[in-house]
Every structure is written in C-alpha cells, then in structure tokens.
Amino acid sequence: MVQLINAMTPLEEARAILGQHYDLKFTKAVQKVTQRIFDRVKDKIPEIEWAFYAPLIVQINRLKKEKDAVILAHNYQSPQIYHGVADIVGDSLQLAVEATKVKQQVIVQCGVHFMAETSKILNPDKTVLIPDSRAGCSLASSITAADVLAMRAQYPGVPVVTYVNTSAAVKALTDVCCTSSNAVDIVNAVDGDTVIMIPDQFLAQNTAKKTKKKIITWAGSCEVHETFTAEDISELRAAYPTAKIIAHPECPPEVIDVVDFAGSTAAMINYVKTEKPARVVMVTECSMSDNVASETTGVDFLRGCNICPHMKRINLENVLWSLHTGNEEIIVDPEIIEPARRAVQRMIDYSRKGD
Ligand code: 13P
Ligand code: SF4
C-alpha cells in the first residue's frame, strides 16, 4: 500500500518521508530561485517558515514539469500554494473553465474534493489528483443523489440548478450547475417560473432576491460562511468606519443585505483590484485577503474572516507527495461522469453567452 501523507500526518513525519526522496535543505540556491515568490508573500509568511516552504516549492515546481502536471488552486488556498506552486488560480467557475483548456496529462487540484471531481468530469482522460481526498465541504456533504431524486419526485418537471459544491453523483441528476458568480443568470436562463436550487439555502435565498422566479431550496450551508451575522458586520463598521465590507453569497441574507458588495471569490478580488478601497474587510475564508493583499498595493486589508478546515488540508508536503506517488487519484463512476459533465458544461456554455 502506498504511504499517505495528508493533513493528519504530523509535519515532522511527512518531512522525514519526503526527505528520503528529496533534498529539502534551505540552501543559498533555493533561496535565490524562490526570492521573487518570497518578496510577494513576505508580509504574510515569516522568514523562519519560508525556510521550510522554499525547498518544497522548488521540488514541486521541478516535479510538475517532469510529470507533465498542472496545479489548479482555489482562491482559498494558503499563500505558499497560491503564490508558490499554482499554475492557475481562481474561483470555482474559473477553475472549471480552465480545467477544460489544460494541455498537461496530470491535474493536481489544490482545493476541495468537489473541485477535483469537477476537473475529472471535464477531463475524463486525464489523471486528476487531490493531495488529501478528505478535503470535503459541508455543502457537498449535505445532500445525496437520493435526496435529489426525492426532490424531483416531489416537484415533477421543475428544473434543478445545482451549486458546483456537490458530488458528481448529485451533479449527474441536475439540469444545470451554477457557481456563486453565475447563480442569478443560470436561474433566469432555465425554463419555467419555479426552480429547485440546491444545496445552499443562503445562496438560494440571496439569489431569490435578484430574480422573479420562485426558488425551492435545500437546508445545506457552508460551515465557514453561515456563522457570520449582521451583528458582526455592525461591529466591523463600528471598528472600521471607513472600510468597505465585502462578503461571499454563501453568507446568510441578513449579512449580504448590509455589506457594500457581495460576489464570488473572483468577483471579490476584482472589486478590490478595480475599486481600490483604502481599507477593506473580506467576509469570507481568511487566505483570500492574504492572497490578494500580496498582489495589491494601496489597500489595507482588515480581518473579518473564518478558516475553511477542508481547504487547509492541502499543504506543500502533501502536494509534493501527491506528485511523487500519483495519489490520491480521483475516480468518477463512468455511469455518472457523462450526465454530470453535461450539467457542468451547460453552466460553462451559459456563462460564455454572457461574456
Ligand atoms: P467560489 O466559487 O466563489 O470560489 O466559492 C467556492 C467556495 O467554496 C466558497 O466557499
Ligand atoms: Fe465548502 Fe465552505 Fe469550505 Fe467553501 S468555504 S469549501 S463552501 S466548507
């Protein structure tokens, strides 16, 4: 059996295993080749930690070429992954679109399991790896294929719009997928005046405010965003009266109603880069503002965030091990891959029409 390095492996143990195969010393040469990356992240990563990350970054970037691999990383990944080893970064929609264009034979997904499954669905002939397959999502685990079938039986003929934060089996029973960046457009584009929108009750409620359609939803929620309250926003406003407060639409409507802007992770990044507010609070996962701060000048990023424990299961140690061993490979049942692909592809096609 192949030895596993994942987020549960003590770091010292993981490094000892990796050290049998790779030189992980922080030499002058390593320092030199990684200096440009360090300059970007030095406000977020202390020099003492960089000495551990830099050799891993060098080995990962070398191995990527050797194995014909590409790294897709979500905006919530840690700065050392986002800035150090990712080839493509983005929100769920951008990663899904980019996954259709990659030339490499191997995709390493630095994100959560449903994102890796989406890459596999769109690239059935490629090898898709996730460095720790237990990187789940509270939304994806809130609903099963049987639940979708029961909803379809309860509301016959009503189209099902499914957030990409779901398993391939759920996507396969779906008319069209959506992400937080295109939810309103997709709901408006499907036939009929009633839509089943699963599994995020808050994204559904926030979408319902922007469409004339009736939305039937599911009781799922994101464990990272559901905890934000309108009171938190009032406290942030009192503490930072001049700051713009922006949030992800997985937050409850009482939060979205009182923030200055709401949008997908990519839309939030775009807001910061184009509006250039002097001070901003990103009400979402904590690595987001760290990652954007490293590439944006003149904006003061204030804290008002939660950590996604699933996203944080991915680290440089298990990325290197994943490339080394080819584990853990995403396998999607051939019977569900095609219907799931159709639902994701429809979403991509709808989004392209709006370009
Ligand atoms: P985005 O599609 O906005 O990147 O969101 C994905 C996600 O998991 C947010 O919690
Ligand atoms: Fe899932 Fe929430 Fe984590 Fe996004 S932030 S991956 S929705 S648990």
mmCIF file with all atom_site columns, C-alpha atoms in Angstrom, residues 96-206:
data_model
loop_
_atom_site.group_PDB
_atom_site.id
_atom_site.type_symbol
_atom_site.label_atom_id
_atom_site.label_alt_id
_atom_site.label_comp_id
_atom_site.label_asym_id
_atom_site.label_entity_id
_atom_site.label_seq_id
_atom_site.pdbx_PDB_ins_code
_atom_site.Cartn_x
_atom_site.Cartn_y
_atom_site.Cartn_z
_atom_site.occupancy
_atom_site.B_iso_or_equiv
_atom_site.pdbx_formal_charge
_atom_site.auth_seq_id
_atom_site.auth_comp_id
_atom_site.auth_asym_id
_atom_site.auth_atom_id
_atom_site.pdbx_PDB_model_num
ATOM 1   C CA . ALA A 1 96  ? -13.815 24.639 -14.082 1.00 0.00 ? 96  ALA A CA 1
ATOM 2   C CA . VAL A 1 97  ? -13.349 26.652 -17.280 1.00 0.00 ? 97  VAL A CA 1
ATOM 3   C CA . GLU A 1 98  ? -9.554  26.460 -17.100 1.00 0.00 ? 98  GLU A CA 1
ATOM 4   C CA . ALA A 1 99  ? -9.732  22.716 -16.473 1.00 0.00 ? 99  ALA A CA 1
ATOM 5   C CA . THR A 1 100 ? -11.217 22.335 -19.967 1.00 0.00 ? 100 THR A CA 1
ATOM 6   C CA . LYS A 1 101 ? -8.180  24.017 -21.524 1.00 0.00 ? 101 LYS A CA 1
ATOM 7   C CA . VAL A 1 102 ? -5.168  22.445 -19.822 1.00 0.00 ? 102 VAL A CA 1
ATOM 8   C CA . LYS A 1 103 ? -2.681  20.615 -22.021 1.00 0.00 ? 103 LYS A CA 1
ATOM 9   C CA . GLN A 1 104 ? -0.912  18.632 -19.291 1.00 0.00 ? 104 GLN A CA 1
ATOM 10  C CA . GLN A 1 105 ? -1.817  14.991 -18.671 1.00 0.00 ? 105 GLN A CA 1
ATOM 11  C CA . VAL A 1 106 ? -1.985  15.350 -14.885 1.00 0.00 ? 106 VAL A CA 1
ATOM 12  C CA . ILE A 1 107 ? -4.051  17.877 -12.921 1.00 0.00 ? 107 ILE A CA 1
ATOM 13  C CA . VAL A 1 108 ? -3.257  18.392 -9.240  1.00 0.00 ? 108 VAL A CA 1
ATOM 14  C CA . GLN A 1 109 ? -6.208  20.106 -7.580  1.00 0.00 ? 109 GLN A CA 1
ATOM 15  C CA . CYS A 1 110 ? -5.327  22.293 -4.636  1.00 0.00 ? 110 CYS A CA 1
ATOM 16  C CA . GLY A 1 111 ? -8.822  22.805 -3.342  1.00 0.00 ? 111 GLY A CA 1
ATOM 17  C CA . VAL A 1 112 ? -11.572 20.569 -2.034  1.00 0.00 ? 112 VAL A CA 1
ATOM 18  C CA . HIS A 1 113 ? -12.840 17.235 -3.313  1.00 0.00 ? 113 HIS A CA 1
ATOM 19  C CA . PHE A 1 114 ? -15.791 18.525 -5.372  1.00 0.00 ? 114 PHE A CA 1
ATOM 20  C CA . MET A 1 115 ? -13.413 20.826 -7.273  1.00 0.00 ? 115 MET A CA 1
ATOM 21  C CA . ALA A 1 116 ? -11.151 17.891 -8.153  1.00 0.00 ? 116 ALA A CA 1
ATOM 22  C CA . GLU A 1 117 ? -14.180 15.862 -9.207  1.00 0.00 ? 117 GLU A CA 1
ATOM 23  C CA . THR A 1 118 ? -15.291 18.719 -11.458 1.00 0.00 ? 118 THR A CA 1
ATOM 24  C CA . SER A 1 119 ? -11.856 18.717 -13.105 1.00 0.00 ? 119 SER A CA 1
ATOM 25  C CA . LYS A 1 120 ? -12.126 14.947 -13.637 1.00 0.00 ? 120 LYS A CA 1
ATOM 26  C CA . ILE A 1 121 ? -15.671 15.257 -15.023 1.00 0.00 ? 121 ILE A CA 1
ATOM 27  C CA . LEU A 1 122 ? -14.369 17.767 -17.583 1.00 0.00 ? 122 LEU A CA 1
ATOM 28  C CA . ASN A 1 123 ? -11.193 15.777 -18.298 1.00 0.00 ? 123 ASN A CA 1
ATOM 29  C CA . PRO A 1 124 ? -12.144 12.097 -18.103 1.00 0.00 ? 124 PRO A CA 1
ATOM 30  C CA . ASP A 1 125 ? -8.982  11.039 -19.957 1.00 0.00 ? 125 ASP A CA 1
ATOM 31  C CA . LYS A 1 126 ? -6.605  12.900 -17.665 1.00 0.00 ? 126 LYS A CA 1
ATOM 32  C CA . THR A 1 127 ? -5.283  11.921 -14.274 1.00 0.00 ? 127 THR A CA 1
ATOM 33  C CA . VAL A 1 128 ? -6.714  14.198 -11.607 1.00 0.00 ? 128 VAL A CA 1
ATOM 34  C CA . LEU A 1 129 ? -5.064  14.136 -8.195  1.00 0.00 ? 129 LEU A CA 1
ATOM 35  C CA . ILE A 1 130 ? -6.057  15.654 -4.883  1.00 0.00 ? 130 ILE A CA 1
ATOM 36  C CA . PRO A 1 131 ? -3.327  15.721 -2.232  1.00 0.00 ? 131 PRO A CA 1
ATOM 37  C CA . ASP A 1 132 ? -5.818  14.817 0.534   1.00 0.00 ? 132 ASP A CA 1
ATOM 38  C CA . SER A 1 133 ? -9.138  13.319 -0.536  1.00 0.00 ? 133 SER A CA 1
ATOM 39  C CA . ARG A 1 134 ? -10.674 14.124 2.843   1.00 0.00 ? 134 ARG A CA 1
ATOM 40  C CA . ALA A 1 135 ? -10.724 17.808 1.888   1.00 0.00 ? 135 ALA A CA 1
ATOM 41  C CA . GLY A 1 136 ? -14.520 17.892 1.811   1.00 0.00 ? 136 GLY A CA 1
ATOM 42  C CA . CYS A 1 137 ? -17.140 20.614 2.006   1.00 0.00 ? 137 CYS A CA 1
ATOM 43  C CA . SER A 1 138 ? -20.145 20.978 4.320   1.00 0.00 ? 138 SER A CA 1
ATOM 44  C CA . LEU A 1 139 ? -22.318 21.857 1.334   1.00 0.00 ? 139 LEU A CA 1
ATOM 45  C CA . ALA A 1 140 ? -21.260 18.847 -0.730  1.00 0.00 ? 140 ALA A CA 1
ATOM 46  C CA . SER A 1 141 ? -21.861 16.514 2.205   1.00 0.00 ? 141 SER A CA 1
ATOM 47  C CA . SER A 1 142 ? -25.307 17.989 2.940   1.00 0.00 ? 142 SER A CA 1
ATOM 48  C CA . ILE A 1 143 ? -27.055 16.307 0.008   1.00 0.00 ? 143 ILE A CA 1
ATOM 49  C CA . THR A 1 144 ? -27.040 12.908 -1.706  1.00 0.00 ? 144 THR A CA 1
ATOM 50  C CA . ALA A 1 145 ? -28.256 11.631 -5.058  1.00 0.00 ? 145 ALA A CA 1
ATOM 51  C CA . ALA A 1 146 ? -31.230 10.000 -3.253  1.00 0.00 ? 146 ALA A CA 1
ATOM 52  C CA . ASP A 1 147 ? -32.194 13.413 -1.832  1.00 0.00 ? 147 ASP A CA 1
ATOM 53  C CA . VAL A 1 148 ? -32.212 14.913 -5.335  1.00 0.00 ? 148 VAL A CA 1
ATOM 54  C CA . LEU A 1 149 ? -34.352 12.079 -6.673  1.00 0.00 ? 149 LEU A CA 1
ATOM 55  C CA . ALA A 1 150 ? -36.821 12.647 -3.813  1.00 0.00 ? 150 ALA A CA 1
ATOM 56  C CA . MET A 1 151 ? -36.993 16.371 -4.622  1.00 0.00 ? 151 MET A CA 1
ATOM 57  C CA . ARG A 1 152 ? -37.550 15.643 -8.300  1.00 0.00 ? 152 ARG A CA 1
ATOM 58  C CA . ALA A 1 153 ? -40.389 13.290 -7.354  1.00 0.00 ? 153 ALA A CA 1
ATOM 59  C CA . GLN A 1 154 ? -41.918 15.921 -5.088  1.00 0.00 ? 154 GLN A CA 1
ATOM 60  C CA . TYR A 1 155 ? -41.707 18.682 -7.748  1.00 0.00 ? 155 TYR A CA 1
ATOM 61  C CA . PRO A 1 156 ? -42.071 16.911 -11.099 1.00 0.00 ? 156 PRO A CA 1
ATOM 62  C CA . GLY A 1 157 ? -40.880 18.886 -14.115 1.00 0.00 ? 157 GLY A CA 1
ATOM 63  C CA . VAL A 1 158 ? -39.197 21.633 -12.050 1.00 0.00 ? 158 VAL A CA 1
ATOM 64  C CA . PRO A 1 159 ? -35.631 22.239 -13.297 1.00 0.00 ? 159 PRO A CA 1
ATOM 65  C CA . VAL A 1 160 ? -32.794 21.530 -10.884 1.00 0.00 ? 160 VAL A CA 1
ATOM 66  C CA . VAL A 1 161 ? -29.954 24.058 -10.632 1.00 0.00 ? 161 VAL A CA 1
ATOM 67  C CA . THR A 1 162 ? -27.125 22.632 -8.549  1.00 0.00 ? 162 THR A CA 1
ATOM 68  C CA . TYR A 1 163 ? -24.289 24.562 -6.977  1.00 0.00 ? 163 TYR A CA 1
ATOM 69  C CA . VAL A 1 164 ? -20.936 23.087 -8.022  1.00 0.00 ? 164 VAL A CA 1
ATOM 70  C CA . ASN A 1 165 ? -20.215 22.458 -4.330  1.00 0.00 ? 165 ASN A CA 1
ATOM 71  C CA . THR A 1 166 ? -21.749 18.974 -4.678  1.00 0.00 ? 166 THR A CA 1
ATOM 72  C CA . SER A 1 167 ? -20.670 15.430 -5.501  1.00 0.00 ? 167 SER A CA 1
ATOM 73  C CA . ALA A 1 168 ? -20.533 14.139 -9.079  1.00 0.00 ? 168 ALA A CA 1
ATOM 74  C CA . ALA A 1 169 ? -23.491 11.855 -8.264  1.00 0.00 ? 169 ALA A CA 1
ATOM 75  C CA . VAL A 1 170 ? -25.628 14.872 -7.359  1.00 0.00 ? 170 VAL A CA 1
ATOM 76  C CA . LYS A 1 171 ? -24.457 16.809 -10.417 1.00 0.00 ? 171 LYS A CA 1
ATOM 77  C CA . ALA A 1 172 ? -25.455 13.854 -12.597 1.00 0.00 ? 172 ALA A CA 1
ATOM 78  C CA . LEU A 1 173 ? -29.109 14.318 -11.562 1.00 0.00 ? 173 LEU A CA 1
ATOM 79  C CA . THR A 1 174 ? -29.015 18.002 -12.324 1.00 0.00 ? 174 THR A CA 1
ATOM 80  C CA . ASP A 1 175 ? -30.215 20.072 -15.278 1.00 0.00 ? 175 ASP A CA 1
ATOM 81  C CA . VAL A 1 176 ? -27.503 22.672 -14.956 1.00 0.00 ? 176 VAL A CA 1
ATOM 82  C CA . CYS A 1 177 ? -24.833 23.579 -12.420 1.00 0.00 ? 177 CYS A CA 1
ATOM 83  C CA . CYS A 1 178 ? -24.075 27.057 -11.128 1.00 0.00 ? 178 CYS A CA 1
ATOM 84  C CA . THR A 1 179 ? -21.434 28.800 -9.049  1.00 0.00 ? 179 THR A CA 1
ATOM 85  C CA . SER A 1 180 ? -21.779 31.879 -6.890  1.00 0.00 ? 180 SER A CA 1
ATOM 86  C CA . SER A 1 181 ? -20.600 34.004 -9.835  1.00 0.00 ? 181 SER A CA 1
ATOM 87  C CA . ASN A 1 182 ? -23.378 32.986 -12.234 1.00 0.00 ? 182 ASN A CA 1
ATOM 88  C CA . ALA A 1 183 ? -26.242 31.749 -9.992  1.00 0.00 ? 183 ALA A CA 1
ATOM 89  C CA . VAL A 1 184 ? -28.699 34.541 -10.871 1.00 0.00 ? 184 VAL A CA 1
ATOM 90  C CA . ASP A 1 185 ? -28.027 34.264 -14.635 1.00 0.00 ? 185 ASP A CA 1
ATOM 91  C CA . ILE A 1 186 ? -28.391 30.488 -14.599 1.00 0.00 ? 186 ILE A CA 1
ATOM 92  C CA . VAL A 1 187 ? -31.651 30.583 -12.603 1.00 0.00 ? 187 VAL A CA 1
ATOM 93  C CA . ASN A 1 188 ? -33.016 33.168 -15.051 1.00 0.00 ? 188 ASN A CA 1
ATOM 94  C CA . ALA A 1 189 ? -31.864 31.123 -18.049 1.00 0.00 ? 189 ALA A CA 1
ATOM 95  C CA . VAL A 1 190 ? -33.599 27.838 -17.193 1.00 0.00 ? 190 VAL A CA 1
ATOM 96  C CA . ASP A 1 191 ? -37.189 27.183 -18.319 1.00 0.00 ? 191 ASP A CA 1
ATOM 97  C CA . GLY A 1 192 ? -40.188 27.791 -16.075 1.00 0.00 ? 192 GLY A CA 1
ATOM 98  C CA . ASP A 1 193 ? -41.055 30.169 -13.263 1.00 0.00 ? 193 ASP A CA 1
ATOM 99  C CA . THR A 1 194 ? -40.012 27.802 -10.475 1.00 0.00 ? 194 THR A CA 1
ATOM 100 C CA . VAL A 1 195 ? -36.528 26.396 -9.934  1.00 0.00 ? 195 VAL A CA 1
ATOM 101 C CA . ILE A 1 196 ? -35.082 23.869 -7.489  1.00 0.00 ? 196 ILE A CA 1
ATOM 102 C CA . MET A 1 197 ? -31.776 25.339 -6.340  1.00 0.00 ? 197 MET A CA 1
ATOM 103 C CA . ILE A 1 198 ? -29.608 23.065 -4.198  1.00 0.00 ? 198 ILE A CA 1
ATOM 104 C CA . PRO A 1 199 ? -27.934 22.631 -1.758  1.00 0.00 ? 199 PRO A CA 1
ATOM 105 C CA . ASP A 1 200 ? -27.038 26.076 -0.334  1.00 0.00 ? 200 ASP A CA 1
ATOM 106 C CA . GLN A 1 201 ? -30.081 27.648 1.315   1.00 0.00 ? 201 GLN A CA 1
ATOM 107 C CA . PHE A 1 202 ? -28.298 31.002 1.699   1.00 0.00 ? 202 PHE A CA 1
ATOM 108 C CA . LEU A 1 203 ? -27.039 31.229 -1.879  1.00 0.00 ? 203 LEU A CA 1
ATOM 109 C CA . ALA A 1 204 ? -30.604 30.310 -2.924  1.00 0.00 ? 204 ALA A CA 1
ATOM 110 C CA . GLN A 1 205 ? -32.147 32.973 -0.674  1.00 0.00 ? 205 GLN A CA 1
ATOM 111 C CA . ASN A 1 206 ? -29.662 35.588 -1.881  1.00 0.00 ? 206 ASN A CA 1
#
